[in-house]
GROMACS .gro file of C-alpha atoms in nm:
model
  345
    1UNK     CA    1  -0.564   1.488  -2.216
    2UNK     CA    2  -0.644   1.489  -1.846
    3UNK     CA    3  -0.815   1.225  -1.700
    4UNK     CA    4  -1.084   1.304  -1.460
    5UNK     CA    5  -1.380   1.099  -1.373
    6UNK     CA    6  -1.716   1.212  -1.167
    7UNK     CA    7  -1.828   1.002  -0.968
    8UNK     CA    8  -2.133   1.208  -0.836
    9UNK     CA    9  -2.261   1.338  -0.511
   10UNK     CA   10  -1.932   1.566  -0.517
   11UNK     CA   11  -1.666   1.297  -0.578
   12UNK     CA   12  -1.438   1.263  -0.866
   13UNK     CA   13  -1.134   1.079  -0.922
   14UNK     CA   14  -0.781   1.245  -1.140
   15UNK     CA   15  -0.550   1.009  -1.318
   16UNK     CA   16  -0.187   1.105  -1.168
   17UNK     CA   17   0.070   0.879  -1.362
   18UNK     CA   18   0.361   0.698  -1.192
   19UNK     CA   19   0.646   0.704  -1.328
   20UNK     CA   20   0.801   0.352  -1.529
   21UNK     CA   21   0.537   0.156  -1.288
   22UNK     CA   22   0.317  -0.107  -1.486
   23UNK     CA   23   0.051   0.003  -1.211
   24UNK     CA   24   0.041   0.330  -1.462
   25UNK     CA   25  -0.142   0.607  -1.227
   26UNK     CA   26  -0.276   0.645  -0.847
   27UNK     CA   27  -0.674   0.774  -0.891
   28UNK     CA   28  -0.656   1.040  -0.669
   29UNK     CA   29  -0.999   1.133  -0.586
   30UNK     CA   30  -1.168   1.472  -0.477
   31UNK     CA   31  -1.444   1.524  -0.197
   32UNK     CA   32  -1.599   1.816  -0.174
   33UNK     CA   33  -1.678   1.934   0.132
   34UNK     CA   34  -1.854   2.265   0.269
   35UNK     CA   35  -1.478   2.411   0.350
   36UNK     CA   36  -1.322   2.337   0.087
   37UNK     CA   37  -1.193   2.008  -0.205
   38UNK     CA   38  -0.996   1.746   0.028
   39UNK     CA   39  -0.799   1.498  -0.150
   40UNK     CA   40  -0.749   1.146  -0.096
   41UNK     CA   41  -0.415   1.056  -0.190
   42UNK     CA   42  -0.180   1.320  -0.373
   43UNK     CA   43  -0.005   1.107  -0.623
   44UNK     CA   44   0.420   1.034  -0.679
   45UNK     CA   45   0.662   1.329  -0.628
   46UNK     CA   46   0.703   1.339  -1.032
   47UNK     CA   47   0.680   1.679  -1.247
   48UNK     CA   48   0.495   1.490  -1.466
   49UNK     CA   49   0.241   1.392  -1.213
   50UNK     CA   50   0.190   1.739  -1.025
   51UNK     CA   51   0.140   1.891  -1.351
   52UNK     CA   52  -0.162   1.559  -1.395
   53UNK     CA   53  -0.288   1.671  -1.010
   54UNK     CA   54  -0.275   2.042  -1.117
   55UNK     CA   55  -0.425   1.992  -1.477
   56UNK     CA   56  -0.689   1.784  -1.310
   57UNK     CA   57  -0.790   1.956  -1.029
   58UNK     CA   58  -0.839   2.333  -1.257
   59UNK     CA   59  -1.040   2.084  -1.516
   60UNK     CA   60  -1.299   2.084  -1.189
   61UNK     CA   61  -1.292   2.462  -1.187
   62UNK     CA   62  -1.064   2.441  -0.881
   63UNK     CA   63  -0.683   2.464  -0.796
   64UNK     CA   64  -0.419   2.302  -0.580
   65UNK     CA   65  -0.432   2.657  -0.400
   66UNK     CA   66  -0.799   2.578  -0.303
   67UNK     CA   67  -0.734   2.236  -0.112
   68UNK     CA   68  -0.862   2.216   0.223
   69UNK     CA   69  -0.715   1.935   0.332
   70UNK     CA   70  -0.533   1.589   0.225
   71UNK     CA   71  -0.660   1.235   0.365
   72UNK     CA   72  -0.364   0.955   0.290
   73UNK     CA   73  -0.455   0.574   0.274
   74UNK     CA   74  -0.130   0.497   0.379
   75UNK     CA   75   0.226   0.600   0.303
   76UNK     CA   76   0.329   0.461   0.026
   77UNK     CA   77   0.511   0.787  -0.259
   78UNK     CA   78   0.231   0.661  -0.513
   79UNK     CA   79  -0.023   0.772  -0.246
   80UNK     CA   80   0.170   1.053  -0.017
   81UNK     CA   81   0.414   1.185  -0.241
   82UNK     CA   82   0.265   1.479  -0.328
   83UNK     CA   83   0.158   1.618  -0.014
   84UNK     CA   84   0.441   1.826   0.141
   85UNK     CA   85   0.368   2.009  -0.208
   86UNK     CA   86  -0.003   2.040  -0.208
   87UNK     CA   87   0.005   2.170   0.167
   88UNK     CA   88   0.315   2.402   0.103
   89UNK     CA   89   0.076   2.546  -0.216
   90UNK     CA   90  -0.249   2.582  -0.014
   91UNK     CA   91  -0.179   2.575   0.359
   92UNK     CA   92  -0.382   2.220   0.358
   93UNK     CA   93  -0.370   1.988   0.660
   94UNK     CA   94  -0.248   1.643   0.575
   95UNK     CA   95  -0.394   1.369   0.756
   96UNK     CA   96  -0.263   0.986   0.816
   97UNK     CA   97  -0.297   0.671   1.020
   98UNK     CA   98  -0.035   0.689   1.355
   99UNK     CA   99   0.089   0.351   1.258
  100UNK     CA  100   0.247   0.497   0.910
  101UNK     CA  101   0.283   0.853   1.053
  102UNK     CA  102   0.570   0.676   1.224
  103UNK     CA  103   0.755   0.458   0.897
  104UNK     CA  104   0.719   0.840   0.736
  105UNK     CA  105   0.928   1.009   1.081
  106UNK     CA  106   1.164   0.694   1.082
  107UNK     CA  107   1.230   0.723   0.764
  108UNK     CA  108   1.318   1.077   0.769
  109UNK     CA  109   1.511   1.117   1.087
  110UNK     CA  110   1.696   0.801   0.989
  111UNK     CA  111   2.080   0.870   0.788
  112UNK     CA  112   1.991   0.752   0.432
  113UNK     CA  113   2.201   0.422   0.413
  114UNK     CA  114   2.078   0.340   0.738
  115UNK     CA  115   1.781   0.130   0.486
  116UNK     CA  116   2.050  -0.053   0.217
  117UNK     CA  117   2.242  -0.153   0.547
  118UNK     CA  118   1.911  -0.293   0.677
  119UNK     CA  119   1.794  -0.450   0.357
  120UNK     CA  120   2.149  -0.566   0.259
  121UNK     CA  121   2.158  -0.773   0.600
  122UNK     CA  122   1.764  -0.918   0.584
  123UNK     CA  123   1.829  -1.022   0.189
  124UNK     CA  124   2.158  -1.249   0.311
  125UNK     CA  125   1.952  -1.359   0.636
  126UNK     CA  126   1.696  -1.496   0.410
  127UNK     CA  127   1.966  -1.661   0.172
  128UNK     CA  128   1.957  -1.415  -0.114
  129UNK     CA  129   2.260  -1.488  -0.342
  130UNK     CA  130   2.580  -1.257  -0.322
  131UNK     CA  131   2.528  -1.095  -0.705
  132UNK     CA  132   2.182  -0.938  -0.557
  133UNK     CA  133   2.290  -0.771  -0.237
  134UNK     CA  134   2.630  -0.636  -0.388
  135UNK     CA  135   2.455  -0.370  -0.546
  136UNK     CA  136   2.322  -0.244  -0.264
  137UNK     CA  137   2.659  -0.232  -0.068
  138UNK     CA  138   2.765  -0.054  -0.409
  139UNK     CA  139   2.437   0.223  -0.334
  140UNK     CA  140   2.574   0.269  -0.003
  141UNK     CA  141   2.918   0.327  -0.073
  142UNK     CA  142   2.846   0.558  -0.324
  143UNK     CA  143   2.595   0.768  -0.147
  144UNK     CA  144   2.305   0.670  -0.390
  145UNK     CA  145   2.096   0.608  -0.104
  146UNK     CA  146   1.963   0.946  -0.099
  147UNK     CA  147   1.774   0.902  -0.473
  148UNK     CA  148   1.526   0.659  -0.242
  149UNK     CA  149   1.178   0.744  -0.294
  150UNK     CA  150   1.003   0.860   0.045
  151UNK     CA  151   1.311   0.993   0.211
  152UNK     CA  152   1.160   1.358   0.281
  153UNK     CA  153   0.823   1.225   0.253
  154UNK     CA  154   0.582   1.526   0.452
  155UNK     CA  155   0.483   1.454   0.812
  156UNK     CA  156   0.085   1.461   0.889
  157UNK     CA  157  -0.067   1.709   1.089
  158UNK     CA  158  -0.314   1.526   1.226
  159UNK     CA  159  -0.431   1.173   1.318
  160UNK     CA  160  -0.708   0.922   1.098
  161UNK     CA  161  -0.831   0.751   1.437
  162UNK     CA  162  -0.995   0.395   1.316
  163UNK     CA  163  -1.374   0.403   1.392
  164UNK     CA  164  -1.423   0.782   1.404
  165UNK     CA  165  -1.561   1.058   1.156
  166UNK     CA  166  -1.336   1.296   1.007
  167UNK     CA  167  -1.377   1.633   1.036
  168UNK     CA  168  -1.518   1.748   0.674
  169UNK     CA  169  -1.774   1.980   0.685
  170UNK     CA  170  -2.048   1.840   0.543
  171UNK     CA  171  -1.965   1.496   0.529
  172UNK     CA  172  -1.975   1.172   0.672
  173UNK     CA  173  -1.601   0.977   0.587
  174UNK     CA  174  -1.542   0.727   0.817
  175UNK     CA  175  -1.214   0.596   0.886
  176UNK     CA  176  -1.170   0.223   0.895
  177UNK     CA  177  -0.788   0.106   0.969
  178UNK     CA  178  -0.708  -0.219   0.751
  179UNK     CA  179  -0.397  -0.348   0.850
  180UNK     CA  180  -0.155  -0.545   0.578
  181UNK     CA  181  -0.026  -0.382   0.311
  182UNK     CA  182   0.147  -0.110   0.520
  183UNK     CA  183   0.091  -0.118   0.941
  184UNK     CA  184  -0.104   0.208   0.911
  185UNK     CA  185  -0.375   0.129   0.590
  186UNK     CA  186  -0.695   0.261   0.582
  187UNK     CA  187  -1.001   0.238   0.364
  188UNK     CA  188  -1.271   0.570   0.427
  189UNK     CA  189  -1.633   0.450   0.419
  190UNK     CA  190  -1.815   0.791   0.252
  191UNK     CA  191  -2.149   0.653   0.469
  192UNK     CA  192  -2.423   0.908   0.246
  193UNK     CA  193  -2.643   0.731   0.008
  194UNK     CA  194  -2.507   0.673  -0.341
  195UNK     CA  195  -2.569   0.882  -0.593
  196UNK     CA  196  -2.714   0.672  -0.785
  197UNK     CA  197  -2.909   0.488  -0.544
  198UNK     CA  198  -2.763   0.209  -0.558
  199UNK     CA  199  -2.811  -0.054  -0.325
  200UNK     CA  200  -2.577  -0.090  -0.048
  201UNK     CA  201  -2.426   0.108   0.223
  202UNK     CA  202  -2.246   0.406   0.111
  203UNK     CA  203  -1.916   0.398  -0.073
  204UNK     CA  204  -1.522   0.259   0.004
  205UNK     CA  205  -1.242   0.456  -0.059
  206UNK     CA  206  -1.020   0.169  -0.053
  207UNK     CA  207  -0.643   0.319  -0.123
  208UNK     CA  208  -0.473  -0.026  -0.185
  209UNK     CA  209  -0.647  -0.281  -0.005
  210UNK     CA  210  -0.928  -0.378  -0.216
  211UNK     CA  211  -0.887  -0.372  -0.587
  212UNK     CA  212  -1.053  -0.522  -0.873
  213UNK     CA  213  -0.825  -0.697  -1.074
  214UNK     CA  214  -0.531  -0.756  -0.893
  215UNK     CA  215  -0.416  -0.822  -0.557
  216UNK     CA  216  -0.221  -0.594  -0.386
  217UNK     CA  217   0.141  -0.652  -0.237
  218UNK     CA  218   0.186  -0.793   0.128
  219UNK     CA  219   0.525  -0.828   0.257
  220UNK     CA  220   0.672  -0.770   0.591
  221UNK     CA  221   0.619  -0.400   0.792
  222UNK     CA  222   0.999  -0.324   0.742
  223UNK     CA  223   1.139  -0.188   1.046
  224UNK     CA  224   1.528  -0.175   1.116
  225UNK     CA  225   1.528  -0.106   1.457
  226UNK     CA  226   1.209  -0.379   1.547
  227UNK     CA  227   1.244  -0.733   1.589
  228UNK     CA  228   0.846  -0.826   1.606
  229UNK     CA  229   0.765  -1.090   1.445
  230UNK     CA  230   0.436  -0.963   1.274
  231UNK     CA  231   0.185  -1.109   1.054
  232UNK     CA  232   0.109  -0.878   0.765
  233UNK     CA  233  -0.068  -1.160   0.560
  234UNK     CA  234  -0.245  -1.210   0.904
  235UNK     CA  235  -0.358  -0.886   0.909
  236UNK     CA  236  -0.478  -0.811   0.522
  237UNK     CA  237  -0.687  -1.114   0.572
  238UNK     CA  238  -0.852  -0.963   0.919
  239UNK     CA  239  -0.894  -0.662   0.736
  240UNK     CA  240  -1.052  -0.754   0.441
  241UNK     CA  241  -1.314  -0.976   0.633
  242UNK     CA  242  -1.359  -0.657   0.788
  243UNK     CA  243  -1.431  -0.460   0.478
  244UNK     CA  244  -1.711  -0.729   0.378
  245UNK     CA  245  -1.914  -0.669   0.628
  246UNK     CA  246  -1.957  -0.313   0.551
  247UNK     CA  247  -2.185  -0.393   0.242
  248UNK     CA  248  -2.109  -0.116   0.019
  249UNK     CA  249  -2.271   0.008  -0.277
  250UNK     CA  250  -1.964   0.055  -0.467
  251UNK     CA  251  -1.559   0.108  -0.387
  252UNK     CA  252  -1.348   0.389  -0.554
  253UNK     CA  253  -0.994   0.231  -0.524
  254UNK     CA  254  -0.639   0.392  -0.556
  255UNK     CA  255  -0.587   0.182  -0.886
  256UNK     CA  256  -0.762   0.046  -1.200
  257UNK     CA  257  -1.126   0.179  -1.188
  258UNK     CA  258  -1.449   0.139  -0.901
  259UNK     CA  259  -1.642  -0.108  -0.893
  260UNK     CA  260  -1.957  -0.306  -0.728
  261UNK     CA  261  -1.999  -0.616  -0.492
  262UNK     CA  262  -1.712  -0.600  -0.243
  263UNK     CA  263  -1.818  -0.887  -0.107
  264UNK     CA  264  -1.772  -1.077  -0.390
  265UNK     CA  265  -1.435  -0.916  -0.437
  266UNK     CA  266  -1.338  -0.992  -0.069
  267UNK     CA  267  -1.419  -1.350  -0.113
  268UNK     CA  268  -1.215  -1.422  -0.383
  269UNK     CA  269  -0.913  -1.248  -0.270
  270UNK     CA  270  -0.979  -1.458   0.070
  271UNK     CA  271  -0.981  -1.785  -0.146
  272UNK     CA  272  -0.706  -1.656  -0.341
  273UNK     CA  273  -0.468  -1.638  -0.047
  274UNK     CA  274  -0.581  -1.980   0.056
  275UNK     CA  275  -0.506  -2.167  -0.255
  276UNK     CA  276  -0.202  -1.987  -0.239
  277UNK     CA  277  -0.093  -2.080   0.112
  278UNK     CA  278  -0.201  -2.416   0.046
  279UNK     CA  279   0.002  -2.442  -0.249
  280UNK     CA  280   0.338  -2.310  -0.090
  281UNK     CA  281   0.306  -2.592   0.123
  282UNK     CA  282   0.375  -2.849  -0.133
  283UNK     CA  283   0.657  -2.651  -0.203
  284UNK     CA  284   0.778  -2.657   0.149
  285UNK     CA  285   0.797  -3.027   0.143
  286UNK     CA  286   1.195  -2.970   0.150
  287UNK     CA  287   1.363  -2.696   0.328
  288UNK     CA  288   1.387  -2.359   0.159
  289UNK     CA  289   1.521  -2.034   0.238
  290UNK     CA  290   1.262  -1.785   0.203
  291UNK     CA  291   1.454  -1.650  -0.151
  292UNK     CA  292   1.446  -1.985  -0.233
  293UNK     CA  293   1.042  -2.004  -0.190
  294UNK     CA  294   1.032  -1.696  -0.385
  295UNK     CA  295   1.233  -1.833  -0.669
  296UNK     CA  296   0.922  -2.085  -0.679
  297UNK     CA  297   0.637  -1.950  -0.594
  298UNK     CA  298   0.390  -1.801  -0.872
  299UNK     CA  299   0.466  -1.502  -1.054
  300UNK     CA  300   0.285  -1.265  -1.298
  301UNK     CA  301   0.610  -1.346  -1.478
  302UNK     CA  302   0.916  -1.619  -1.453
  303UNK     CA  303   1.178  -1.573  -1.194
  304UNK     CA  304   1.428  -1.497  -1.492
  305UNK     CA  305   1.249  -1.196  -1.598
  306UNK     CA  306   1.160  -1.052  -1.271
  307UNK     CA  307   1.359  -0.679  -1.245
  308UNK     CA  308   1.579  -0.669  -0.940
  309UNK     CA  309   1.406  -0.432  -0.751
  310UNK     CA  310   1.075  -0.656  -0.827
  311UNK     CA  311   1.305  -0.994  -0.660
  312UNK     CA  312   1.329  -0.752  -0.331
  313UNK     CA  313   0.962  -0.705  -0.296
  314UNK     CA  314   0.879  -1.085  -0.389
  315UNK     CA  315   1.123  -1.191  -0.132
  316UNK     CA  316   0.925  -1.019   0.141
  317UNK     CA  317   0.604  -1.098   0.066
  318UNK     CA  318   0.756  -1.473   0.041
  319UNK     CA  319   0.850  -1.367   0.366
  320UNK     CA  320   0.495  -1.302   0.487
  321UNK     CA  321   0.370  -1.591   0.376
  322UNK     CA  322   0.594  -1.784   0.583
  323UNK     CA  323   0.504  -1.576   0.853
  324UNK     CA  324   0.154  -1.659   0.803
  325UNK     CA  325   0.213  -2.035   0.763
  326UNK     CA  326   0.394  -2.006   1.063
  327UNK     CA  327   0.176  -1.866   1.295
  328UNK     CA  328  -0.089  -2.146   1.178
  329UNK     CA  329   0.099  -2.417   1.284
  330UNK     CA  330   0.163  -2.518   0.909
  331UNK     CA  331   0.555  -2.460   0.861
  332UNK     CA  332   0.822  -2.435   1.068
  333UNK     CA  333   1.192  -2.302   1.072
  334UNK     CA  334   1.448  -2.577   1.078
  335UNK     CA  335   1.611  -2.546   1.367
  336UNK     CA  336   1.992  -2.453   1.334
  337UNK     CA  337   1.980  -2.375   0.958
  338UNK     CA  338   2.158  -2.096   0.815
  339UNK     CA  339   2.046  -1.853   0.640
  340UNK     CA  340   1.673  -1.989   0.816
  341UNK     CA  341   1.505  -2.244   0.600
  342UNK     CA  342   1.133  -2.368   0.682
  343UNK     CA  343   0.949  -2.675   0.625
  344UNK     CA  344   0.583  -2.772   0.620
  345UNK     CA  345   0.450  -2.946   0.909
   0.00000   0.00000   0.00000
């Protein structure tokens, strides 16, 4: 059965699965707007899942045909995957963030392997054992780099500019960019009075940033041909600081369900990262590759049971961590090691 939820004052939210994810759907969500249903996030590139969107969106007494527009929270194929089709079916703008408009053209202009290359050589740099970046050399070789996810992802039409209204007839969506789990994130503050009245400012469309049970991912911005040394970790913390203030009445994220008190949600995802930090310095006390932190760090599961694609994605945000660390003056590289190894300080 399809899954939609109202969420009143012309807002409701359609369960669009992804596929063999534990995360289990992306909540796209609906605004309607005097021109037309605009869509926040379309959902993975899946049969399955355009079939949810399309089920979904008739179950509202509308159509993908009917969309006036798509707003993306940031790039990731849970969230954008879906677009190229929704605007190729209704002639519907598509709208994103600069900072991920670009990963989306890199990533298509770039030759497919150009990414296991990249990741092949970061996963050695960081001391990753030989067993886990052989398959990716075997990928490459065999051209299975073109199966990536994202690799004809649709290009925007048109810019979210952080701070300004976007231009929905009829309503007031602000965009508000929040930095860390891709460059290019943003949350959309709806700024009309709750439906329900209650108390607070409006609600959060908060993609991935702020969610209620979990915490979302935060590894490095993964660029092949930039040597920056960002601070993601930096920059979800910044962000969500950024969110509390807002005082919200309630936030419709991309996953699980919405929910009240952001502030309260903000504040323990700040002390979560704390503790956390604080505890990967103990760790540090002895030099360890950044694989070698993730091997020890905390898990929803052991390191033994991890998936290999999973090990990838804990390695970077291992990875950001240090970065983080880093940049506070807490850890250090050692100087001369190889692959890098970093110590508390």
């Amino acid at each position: 059965m399809t899954q939609v939820t109202e969420h009143g004052g012309g807002v409701w939210s359609i369960r669009v699965p992804i596929p063999d994810n534990p995360l289990g759907h992306t909540l796209v969500h609906l605004l309607d707007t005097d021109r037309g249903p605009v869509l926040i996030d379309t959902g993975w590139d899946d049969p399955a899942s355009w079939t949810e969107l399309a089920d979904g969106l008739a179950a509202l007494g509308t159509s993908v045909q009917d969309v006036h527009g798509v707003v993306i929270t940031h790039h990731h194929p849970d969230h954008h995957g879906l677009s190229g089709q929704v605007r190729e079916a209704s002639g519907a703008w598509i709208a994103m963030h600069a900072a991920d408009t670009a990963v989306v053209r890199r990533t298509r202009e770039s030759e497919p392997g150009t990414w296991l290359d990249y990741l092949a050589r970061k996963l050695a740099a960081v001391g990753a054992p030989e067993e886990h970046t052989a398959p990716l050399r075997a990928a490459r070789t065999s051209g299975r780099a073109s199966t990536l996810p994202g690799l004809r992802s649709a290009l925007p039409d048109r810019e979210i500019v952080p701070g300004e209204l976007l231009d929905l007839a009829g309503r007031r969506l602000r965009a508000v960019w929040t930095p860390g789990h891709t460059p290019g994130h943003v949350c959309l503050h709806l700024e009309e009075e709750h439906p329900a009245r209650l108390p607070g400012h409006g609600r959060l469309f908060s993609g991935d940033h702020l969610l209620p049970g979990i915490s979302p991912h935060i590894g490095l911005y993964e660029d092949p041909d930039d040597a920056t040394a960002t601070d993601p970790l930096g920059d979800y913390l910044d962000s969500l600081e950024r969110i509390g203030r807002l005082g919200v009445a309630e936030v419709l994220p991309a996953h699980q369900y919405a929910f009240t008190d952001a502030a309260g949600r903000v504040r323990a995802l700040l002390d979560h990262h704390e503790e956390r930090l604080t505890g990967l310095l103990a760790i540090l006390a002895n030099p360890l590759t950044p694989w070698q932190l993730a091997e020890r760090m905390e898990w929803n599961r052991p390191w033994e049971q991890i998936p290999y694609g999973s090990r990838t994605i804990a390695v970077s945000e291992a990875e950001a961590h240090l970065r983080r660390l880093v940049k506070l003056g807490r850890a250090e590289a050692v100087a001369g090691s190889d692959p890098v190894t970093y110590v508390a300080v």
